[in-house]
Coordinates of C-alpha atoms and ligand atoms in Angstrom, one line a residue:
X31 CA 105.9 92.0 95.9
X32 CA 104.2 95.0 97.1
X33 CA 104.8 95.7 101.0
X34 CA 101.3 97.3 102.6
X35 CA 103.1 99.9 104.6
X36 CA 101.7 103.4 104.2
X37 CA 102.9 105.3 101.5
X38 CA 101.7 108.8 102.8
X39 CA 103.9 107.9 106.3
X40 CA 107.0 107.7 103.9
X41 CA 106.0 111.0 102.6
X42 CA 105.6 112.1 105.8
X43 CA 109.0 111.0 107.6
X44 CA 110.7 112.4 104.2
X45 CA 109.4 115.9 104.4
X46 CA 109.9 115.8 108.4
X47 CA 113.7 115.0 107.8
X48 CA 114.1 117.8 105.2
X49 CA 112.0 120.6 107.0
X50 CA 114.2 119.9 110.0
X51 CA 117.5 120.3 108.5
X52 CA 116.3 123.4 106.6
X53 CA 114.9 124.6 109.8
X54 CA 111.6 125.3 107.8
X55 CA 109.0 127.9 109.3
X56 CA 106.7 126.4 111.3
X57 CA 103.5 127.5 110.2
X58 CA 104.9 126.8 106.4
X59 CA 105.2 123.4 107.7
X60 CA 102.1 123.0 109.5
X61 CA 100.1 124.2 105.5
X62 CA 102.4 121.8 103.6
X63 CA 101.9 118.8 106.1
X64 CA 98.6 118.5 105.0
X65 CA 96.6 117.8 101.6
X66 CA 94.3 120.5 100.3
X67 CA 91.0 118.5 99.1
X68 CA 90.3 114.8 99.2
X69 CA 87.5 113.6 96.9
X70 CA 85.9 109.8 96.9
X71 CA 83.7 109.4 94.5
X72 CA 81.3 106.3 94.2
X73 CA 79.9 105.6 90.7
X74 CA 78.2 102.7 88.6
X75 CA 78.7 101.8 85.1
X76 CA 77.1 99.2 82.9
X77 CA 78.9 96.4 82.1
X78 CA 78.9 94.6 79.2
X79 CA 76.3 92.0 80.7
X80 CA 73.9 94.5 81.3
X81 CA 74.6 94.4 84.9
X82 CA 75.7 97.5 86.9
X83 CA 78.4 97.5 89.0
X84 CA 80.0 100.1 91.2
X85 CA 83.6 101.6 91.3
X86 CA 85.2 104.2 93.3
X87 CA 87.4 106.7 92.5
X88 CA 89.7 109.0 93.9
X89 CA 90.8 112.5 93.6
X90 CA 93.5 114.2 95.9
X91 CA 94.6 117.9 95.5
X92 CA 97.9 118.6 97.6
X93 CA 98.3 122.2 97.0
X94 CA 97.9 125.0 94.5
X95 CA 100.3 127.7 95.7
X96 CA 102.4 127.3 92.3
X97 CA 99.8 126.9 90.2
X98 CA 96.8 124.6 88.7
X99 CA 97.0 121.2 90.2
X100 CA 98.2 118.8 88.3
X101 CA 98.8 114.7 88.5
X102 CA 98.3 110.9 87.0
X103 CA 95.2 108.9 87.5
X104 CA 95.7 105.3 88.3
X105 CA 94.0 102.0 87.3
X106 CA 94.8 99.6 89.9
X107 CA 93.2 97.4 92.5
X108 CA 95.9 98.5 95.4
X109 CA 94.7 102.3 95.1
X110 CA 93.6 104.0 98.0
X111 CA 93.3 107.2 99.8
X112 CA 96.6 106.6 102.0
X113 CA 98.4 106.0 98.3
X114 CA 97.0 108.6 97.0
X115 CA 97.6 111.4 99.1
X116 CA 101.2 110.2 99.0
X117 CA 101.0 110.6 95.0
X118 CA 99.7 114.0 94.9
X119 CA 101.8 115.4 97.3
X120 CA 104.8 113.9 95.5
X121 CA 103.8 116.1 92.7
X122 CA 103.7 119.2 94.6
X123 CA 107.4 118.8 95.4
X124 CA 108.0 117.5 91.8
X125 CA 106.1 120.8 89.8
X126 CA 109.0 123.2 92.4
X127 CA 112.0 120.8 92.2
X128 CA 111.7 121.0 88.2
X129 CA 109.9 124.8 88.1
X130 CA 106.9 124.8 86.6
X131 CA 103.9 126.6 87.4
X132 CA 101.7 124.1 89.0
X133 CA 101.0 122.3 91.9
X134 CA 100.0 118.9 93.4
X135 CA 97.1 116.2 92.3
X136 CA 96.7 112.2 92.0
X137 CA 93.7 110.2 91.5
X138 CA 92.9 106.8 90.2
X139 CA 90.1 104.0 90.5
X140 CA 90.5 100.8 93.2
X141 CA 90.2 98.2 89.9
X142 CA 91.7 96.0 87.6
X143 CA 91.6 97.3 84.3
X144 CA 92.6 93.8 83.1
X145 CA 89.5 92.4 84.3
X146 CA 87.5 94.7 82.0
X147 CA 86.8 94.9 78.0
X148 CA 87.8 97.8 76.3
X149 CA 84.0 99.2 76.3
X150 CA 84.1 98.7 79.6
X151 CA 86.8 101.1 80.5
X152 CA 85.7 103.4 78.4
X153 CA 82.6 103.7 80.1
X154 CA 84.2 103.4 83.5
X155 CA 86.5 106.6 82.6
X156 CA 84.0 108.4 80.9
X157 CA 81.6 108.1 84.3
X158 CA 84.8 108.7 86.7
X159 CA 85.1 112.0 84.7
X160 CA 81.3 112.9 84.9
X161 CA 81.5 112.1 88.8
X162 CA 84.4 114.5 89.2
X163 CA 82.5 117.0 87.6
X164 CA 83.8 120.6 87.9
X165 CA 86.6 119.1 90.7
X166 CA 88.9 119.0 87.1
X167 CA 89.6 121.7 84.7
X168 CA 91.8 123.4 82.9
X169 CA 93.3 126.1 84.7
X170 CA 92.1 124.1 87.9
X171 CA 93.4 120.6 88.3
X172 CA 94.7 118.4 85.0
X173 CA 95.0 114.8 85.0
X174 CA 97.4 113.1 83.3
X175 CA 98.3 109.0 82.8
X176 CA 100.0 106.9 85.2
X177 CA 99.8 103.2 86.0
X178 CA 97.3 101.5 83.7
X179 CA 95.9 104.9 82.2
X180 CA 97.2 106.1 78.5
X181 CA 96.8 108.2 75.6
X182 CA 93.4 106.7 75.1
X183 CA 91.8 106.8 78.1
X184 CA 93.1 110.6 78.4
X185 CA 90.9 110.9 75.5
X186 CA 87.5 109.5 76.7
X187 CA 88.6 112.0 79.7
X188 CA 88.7 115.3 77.6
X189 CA 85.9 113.9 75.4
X190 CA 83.6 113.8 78.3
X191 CA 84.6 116.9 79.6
X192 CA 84.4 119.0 76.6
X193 CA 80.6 117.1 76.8
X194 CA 79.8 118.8 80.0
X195 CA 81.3 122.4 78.4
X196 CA 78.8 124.8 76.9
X197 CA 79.6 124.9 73.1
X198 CA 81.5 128.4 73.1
X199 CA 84.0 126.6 75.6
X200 CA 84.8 123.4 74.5
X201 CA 87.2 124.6 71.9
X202 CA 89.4 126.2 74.3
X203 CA 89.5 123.4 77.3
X204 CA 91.6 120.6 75.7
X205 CA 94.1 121.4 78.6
X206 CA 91.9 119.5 80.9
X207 CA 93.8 116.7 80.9
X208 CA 97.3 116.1 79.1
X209 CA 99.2 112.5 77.7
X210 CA 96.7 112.8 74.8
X211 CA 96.9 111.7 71.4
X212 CA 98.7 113.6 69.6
X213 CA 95.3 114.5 67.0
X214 CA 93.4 115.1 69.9
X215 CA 95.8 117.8 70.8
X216 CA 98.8 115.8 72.8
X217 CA 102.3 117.0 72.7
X218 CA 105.1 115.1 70.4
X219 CA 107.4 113.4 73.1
X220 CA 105.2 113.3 75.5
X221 CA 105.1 109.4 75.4
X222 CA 108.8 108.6 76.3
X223 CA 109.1 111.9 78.7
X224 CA 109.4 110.3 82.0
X225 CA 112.0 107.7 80.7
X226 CA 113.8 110.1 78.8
X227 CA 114.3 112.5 81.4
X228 CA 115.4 109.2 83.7
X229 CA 117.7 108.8 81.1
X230 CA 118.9 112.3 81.3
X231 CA 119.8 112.4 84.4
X232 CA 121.8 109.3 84.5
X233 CA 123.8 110.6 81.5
X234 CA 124.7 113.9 84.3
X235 CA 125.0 111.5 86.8
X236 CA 127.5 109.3 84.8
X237 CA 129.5 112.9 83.6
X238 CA 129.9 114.0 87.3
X239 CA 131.1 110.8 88.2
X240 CA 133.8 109.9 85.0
X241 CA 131.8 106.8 84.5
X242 CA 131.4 105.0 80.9
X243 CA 127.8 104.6 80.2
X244 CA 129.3 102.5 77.4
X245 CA 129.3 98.6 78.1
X246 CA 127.4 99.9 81.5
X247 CA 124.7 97.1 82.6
X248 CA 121.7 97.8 84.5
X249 CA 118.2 96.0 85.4
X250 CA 114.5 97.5 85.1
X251 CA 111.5 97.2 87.5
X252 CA 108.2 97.5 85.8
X253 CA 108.3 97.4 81.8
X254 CA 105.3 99.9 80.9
X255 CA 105.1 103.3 79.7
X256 CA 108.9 104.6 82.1
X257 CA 110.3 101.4 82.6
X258 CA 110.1 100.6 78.5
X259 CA 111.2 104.1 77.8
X260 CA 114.6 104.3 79.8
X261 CA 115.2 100.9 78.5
X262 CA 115.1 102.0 74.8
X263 CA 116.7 105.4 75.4
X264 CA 119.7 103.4 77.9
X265 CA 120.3 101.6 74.4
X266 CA 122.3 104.1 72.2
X267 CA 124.4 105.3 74.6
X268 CA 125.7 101.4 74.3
X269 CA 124.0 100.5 77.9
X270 CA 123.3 96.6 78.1
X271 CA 120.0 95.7 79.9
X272 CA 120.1 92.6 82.2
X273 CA 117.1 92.2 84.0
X274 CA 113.4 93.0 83.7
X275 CA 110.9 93.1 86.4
X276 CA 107.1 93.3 85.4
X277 CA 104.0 92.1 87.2
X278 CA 104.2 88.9 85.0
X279 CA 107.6 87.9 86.3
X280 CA 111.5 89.1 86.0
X281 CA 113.8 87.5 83.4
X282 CA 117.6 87.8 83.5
X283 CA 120.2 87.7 80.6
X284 CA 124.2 88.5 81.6
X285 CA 124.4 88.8 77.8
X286 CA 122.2 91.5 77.7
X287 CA 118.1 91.9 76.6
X288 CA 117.0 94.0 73.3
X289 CA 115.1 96.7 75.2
X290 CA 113.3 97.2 71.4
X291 CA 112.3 94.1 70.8
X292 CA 111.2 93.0 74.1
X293 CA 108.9 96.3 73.9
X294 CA 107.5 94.5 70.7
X295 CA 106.9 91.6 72.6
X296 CA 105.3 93.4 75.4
X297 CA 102.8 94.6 73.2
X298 CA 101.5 91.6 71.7
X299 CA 102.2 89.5 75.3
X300 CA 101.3 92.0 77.8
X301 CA 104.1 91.5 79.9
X302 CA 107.2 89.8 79.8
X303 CA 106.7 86.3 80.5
X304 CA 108.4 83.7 78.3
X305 CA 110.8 86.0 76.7
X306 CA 112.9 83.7 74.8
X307 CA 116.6 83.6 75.6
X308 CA 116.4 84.8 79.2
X309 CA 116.3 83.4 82.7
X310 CA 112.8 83.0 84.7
X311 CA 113.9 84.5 88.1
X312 CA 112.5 85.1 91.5
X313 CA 111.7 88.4 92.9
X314 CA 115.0 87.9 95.2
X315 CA 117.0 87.2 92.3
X316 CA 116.0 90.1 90.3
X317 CA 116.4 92.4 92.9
X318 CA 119.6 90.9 93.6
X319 CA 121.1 91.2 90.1
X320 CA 124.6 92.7 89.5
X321 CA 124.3 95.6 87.3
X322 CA 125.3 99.5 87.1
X323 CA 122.4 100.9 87.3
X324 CA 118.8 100.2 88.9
X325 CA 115.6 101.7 87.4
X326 CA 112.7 101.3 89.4
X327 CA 109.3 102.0 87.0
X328 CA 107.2 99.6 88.7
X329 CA 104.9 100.7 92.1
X330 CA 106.0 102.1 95.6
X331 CA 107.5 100.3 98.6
X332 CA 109.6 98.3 96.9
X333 CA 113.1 99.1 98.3
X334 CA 112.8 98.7 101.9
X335 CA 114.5 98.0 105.1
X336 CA 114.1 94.0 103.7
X337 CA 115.2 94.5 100.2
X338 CA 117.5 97.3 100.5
X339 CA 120.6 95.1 101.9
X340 CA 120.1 92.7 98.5
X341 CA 120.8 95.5 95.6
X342 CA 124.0 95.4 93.8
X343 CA 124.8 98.3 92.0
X344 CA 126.2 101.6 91.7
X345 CA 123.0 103.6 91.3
X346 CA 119.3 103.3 91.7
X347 CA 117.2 106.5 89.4
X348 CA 113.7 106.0 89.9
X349 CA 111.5 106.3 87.6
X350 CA 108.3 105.4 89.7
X351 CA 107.0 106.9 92.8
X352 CA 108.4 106.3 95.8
X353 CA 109.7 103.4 95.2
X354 CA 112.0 103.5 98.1
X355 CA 110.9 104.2 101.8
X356 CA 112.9 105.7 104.1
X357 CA 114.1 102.3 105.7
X358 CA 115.3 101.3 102.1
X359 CA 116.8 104.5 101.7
X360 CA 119.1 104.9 105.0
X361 CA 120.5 100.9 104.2
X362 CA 121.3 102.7 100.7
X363 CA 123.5 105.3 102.1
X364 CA 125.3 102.9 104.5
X365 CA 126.0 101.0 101.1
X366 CA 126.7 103.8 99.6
X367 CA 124.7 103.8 96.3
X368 CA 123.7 107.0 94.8
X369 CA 120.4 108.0 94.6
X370 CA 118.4 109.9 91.4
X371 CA 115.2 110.3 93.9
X372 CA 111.6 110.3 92.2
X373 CA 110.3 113.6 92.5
X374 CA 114.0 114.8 90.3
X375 CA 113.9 111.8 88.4
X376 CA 110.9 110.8 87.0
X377 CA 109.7 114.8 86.7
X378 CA 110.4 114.5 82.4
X379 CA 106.7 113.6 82.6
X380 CA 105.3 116.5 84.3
X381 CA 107.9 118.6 82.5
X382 CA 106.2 117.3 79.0
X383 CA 102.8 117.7 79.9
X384 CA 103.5 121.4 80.6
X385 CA 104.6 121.7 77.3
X386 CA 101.5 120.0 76.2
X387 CA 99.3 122.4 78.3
X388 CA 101.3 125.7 77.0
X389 CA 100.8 124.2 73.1
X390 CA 97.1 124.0 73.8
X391 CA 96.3 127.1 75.4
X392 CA 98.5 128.9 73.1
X393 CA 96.8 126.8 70.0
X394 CA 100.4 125.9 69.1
X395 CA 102.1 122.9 68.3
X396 CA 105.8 122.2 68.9
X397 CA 107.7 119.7 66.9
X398 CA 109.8 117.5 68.6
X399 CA 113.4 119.1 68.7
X400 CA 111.7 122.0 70.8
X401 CA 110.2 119.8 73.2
X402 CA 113.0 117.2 73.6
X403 CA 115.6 120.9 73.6
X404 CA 113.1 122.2 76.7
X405 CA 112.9 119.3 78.6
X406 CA 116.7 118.8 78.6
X407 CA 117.5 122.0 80.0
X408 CA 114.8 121.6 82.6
X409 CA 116.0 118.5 83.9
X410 CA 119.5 119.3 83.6
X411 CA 119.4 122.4 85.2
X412 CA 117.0 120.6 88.1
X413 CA 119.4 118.1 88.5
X414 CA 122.2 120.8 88.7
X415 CA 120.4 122.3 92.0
X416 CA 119.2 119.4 93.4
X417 CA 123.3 118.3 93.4
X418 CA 124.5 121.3 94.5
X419 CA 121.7 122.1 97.7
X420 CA 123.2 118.3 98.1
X421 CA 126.7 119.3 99.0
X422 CA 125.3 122.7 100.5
X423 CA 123.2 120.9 103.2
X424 CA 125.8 117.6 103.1
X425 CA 122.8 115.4 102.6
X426 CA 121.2 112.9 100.7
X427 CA 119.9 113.9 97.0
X428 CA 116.1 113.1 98.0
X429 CA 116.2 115.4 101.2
X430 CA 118.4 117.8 99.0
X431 CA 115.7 117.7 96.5
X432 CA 112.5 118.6 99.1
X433 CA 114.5 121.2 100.4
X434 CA 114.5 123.3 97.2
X435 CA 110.9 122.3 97.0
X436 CA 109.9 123.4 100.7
X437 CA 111.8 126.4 100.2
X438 CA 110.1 127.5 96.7
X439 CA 106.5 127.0 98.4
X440 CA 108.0 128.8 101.7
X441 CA 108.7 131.7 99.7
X442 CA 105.7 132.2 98.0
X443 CA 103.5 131.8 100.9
X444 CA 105.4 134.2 102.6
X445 CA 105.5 137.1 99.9
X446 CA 101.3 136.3 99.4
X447 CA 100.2 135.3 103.1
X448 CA 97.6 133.6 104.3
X449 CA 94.1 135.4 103.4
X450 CA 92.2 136.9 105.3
Ligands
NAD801 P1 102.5 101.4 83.3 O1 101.1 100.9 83.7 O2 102.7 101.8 81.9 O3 103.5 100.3 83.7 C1 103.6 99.7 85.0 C2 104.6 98.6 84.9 O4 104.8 98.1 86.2 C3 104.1 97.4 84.1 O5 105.2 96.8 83.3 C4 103.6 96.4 85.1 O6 103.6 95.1 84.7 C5 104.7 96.7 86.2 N1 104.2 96.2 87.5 C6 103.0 96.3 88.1 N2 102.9 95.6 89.2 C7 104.2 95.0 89.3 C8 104.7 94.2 90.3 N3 104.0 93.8 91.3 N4 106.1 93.9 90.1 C9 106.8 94.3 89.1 N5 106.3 95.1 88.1 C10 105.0 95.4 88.3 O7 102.8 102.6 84.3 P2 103.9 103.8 84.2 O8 103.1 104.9 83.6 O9 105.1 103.3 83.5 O10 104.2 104.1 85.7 C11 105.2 103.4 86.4 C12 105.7 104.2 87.6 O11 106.2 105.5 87.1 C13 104.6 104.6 88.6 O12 105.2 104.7 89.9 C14 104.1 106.0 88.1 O13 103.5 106.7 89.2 C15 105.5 106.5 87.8 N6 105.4 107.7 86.9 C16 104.8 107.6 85.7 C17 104.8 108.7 84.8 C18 104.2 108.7 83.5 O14 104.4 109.7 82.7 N7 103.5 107.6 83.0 C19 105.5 109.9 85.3 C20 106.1 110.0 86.5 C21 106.1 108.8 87.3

């Protein structure tokens, strides 16, 4: 389902649109057009054959003017440098949008994890980590997971690290990477961030508009770590799910899915094939569901000029990256659907590993009232600008959104200049 255009162009042709209406300096422009550092890395691991095989990985560092760099790493076989470079400068925009103090990273390795046992990936992220070397670190550049990656492979990561620290040091780098475990020092709430702060936002998109989230319906692309987590948090506030999109297939029940217990089922299935009770549809037919509300947690590129005109609902809040290009996006204002865009939406991740990097450094831990108290106010007070530099600009929410993030960087690079 996956469209090969170039996800960096959609980056590109977004900033362009929102640096013109802004009227953003030149030279500004000219820095934030491009990535800072762009590392390939080419390793081999042993497999469980005995055989060696080699894997290569990727890390991209967009900029640092806020702060460390910061972003996901990605298991997937689509990844590459195009994708990205798109990802990490995403997170640029995100860490300003959602002020916090750091900047703009993605990586990942071009495989399947599927393909591989578990002793496998562990010695695949261990070497991907050795390979990177000194390019992470914790006041440098923090990884974090995104498709594929998790808790567990976040600790191989800082395992392996810490392995390369001399002794006095180790103690005091957990803040490498973040999206641990919570024993190996990972934040509580870290886990359902991103689809809680989705979730968020809808509830201030729903108050702005006088719309009952009560009895609301909505559908869900991609059922993994965001997609399953605004599902679940969707449910109390009496929200009936009605479709579910994951790479397995998309199912569709008018009288509604148990977000819970088709999480459950996820787990033991791995995906959400053969769900009992629900319709096998097409990708067509999902996309073309009736609902509320549209969650995209899936991959990029998925709302586009040719799938755009086939969504029926009120609002689309994405929780994955770029899930709409700019094609999909202008057919969306013709329709006129509102728009929660990524780098507002899903920033309840980001937003969460902060905390996580703040409890470490500060050897502190927070229970979860404190972080679930912080993240709401960031997201709600980010949603709060992005609206209101919306009706300031009379423009879309996404442009609204880089606009507060081109003029954040703008400033500092201003007040600091360019050395020498
Ligand atoms: P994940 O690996 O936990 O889940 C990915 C889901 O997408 C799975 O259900 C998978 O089956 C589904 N999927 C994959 N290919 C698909 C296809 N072709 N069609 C339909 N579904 C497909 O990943 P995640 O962490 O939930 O990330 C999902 C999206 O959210 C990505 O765009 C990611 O960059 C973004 N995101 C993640 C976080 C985070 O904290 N994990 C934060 C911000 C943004």
């Amino acid at each position: 389902m996956t469209e090969k255009a170039s996800v960096y162009e959609n980056v590109t042709r977004q900033f362009d649109k929102a640096a013109d209406l802004m009227g953003l300096d030149p030279e500004i422009r000219k820095i934030l057009s491009k990535t800072t550092n762009e590392i390939i890395v080419n390793f081999p691991v042993r497999m469980d054959n005995g055989r060696i095989e080699m894997f290569r990985g990727y890390r991209v560092q967009h900029n640092n003017a806020l702060g460390p760099y910061k972003g996901g790493l990605r298991f997937h076989p689509a990844v590459n440098i195009d994708e990205v470079r798109a990802l990490a400068t995403w997170m640029t925009w995100k860490s300003a949008i959602i002020d916090i103090p750091f900047g703009g990273a993605k990586g990942g390795i071009q495989f399947d994890p599927g393909d591989f046992s578990t002793r496998e990936l562990e010695r695949i992220s261990r070497r991907f980590t050795f390979a990177l070397g000194s390019n992470i670190g914790p006041e440098y550049d923090i990884p974090a997971p995104d498709v594929n990656t998790n808790a567990q492979i976040m600790a191989w990561i800082l395992d392996t690290y810490l392995s390369m620290m001399p002794p006095l040091e180790r103690n005091c780098s957990l803040h490498v990477v973040t999206g641990k475990p919570i024993e190996s020092g990972g934040s509580l709430g870290r886990d359902k961030a991103t689809g809680q702060g989705v979730v968020c936002l809808i509830e201030q998109w729903a108050r702005d508009q006088d719309f009952d989230l009560t009895g609301a319906t909505y559908a869900v692309q991609g059922f993994g770590n965001v997609g399953s987590w605004a599902a679940r948090l969707m449910k109390p506030h009496g929200a009936k799910l009605v479709a579910v999109e994951d790479a397995t297939g998309a199912i569709l029940s008018p009288d509604g899915i148990d977000p819970d217990d088709l999480t459950s089922y996820v787990e033991k299935h791995r995906g959400i094939a053969d769900y009992p009770n629900t319709k096998l549809v097409d990708h067509e037919a999902f996309l073309s569901t009736q609902a509320d509300i549209f969650i995209p947690a899936a991959l990029e590129n998925q709302i586009t000029a040719r799938t755009a005109p086939l969504l029926n609902v009120k609002l689309v809040a994405e929780g994955a990256n770029g899930p709409t290009d700019p094609d999909g996006d202008a057919i969306l204002q013709e329709k006129g659907l509102d728009m929660l865009p990524d780098i507002l939406c899903n920033a309840g991740g980001v937003v969460v590993s902060y905390f996580e990097w703040l409890q470490n450094k500060r050897s502190e831990f927070w229970d979860l009232e404190e972080v679930d108290t912080k993240l709401q106010r960031k997201m709600v007070s980010a949603y709060e600008r992005v609206r209101d530099a919306a009706h300031a600009y009379d423009t879309d929410w996404r442009t609204a959104a880089y606009i507060i993030a081109l003029s954040r960087l703008g400033k500092v690079y201003k007040e600091r200049g360019i050395f020498p």
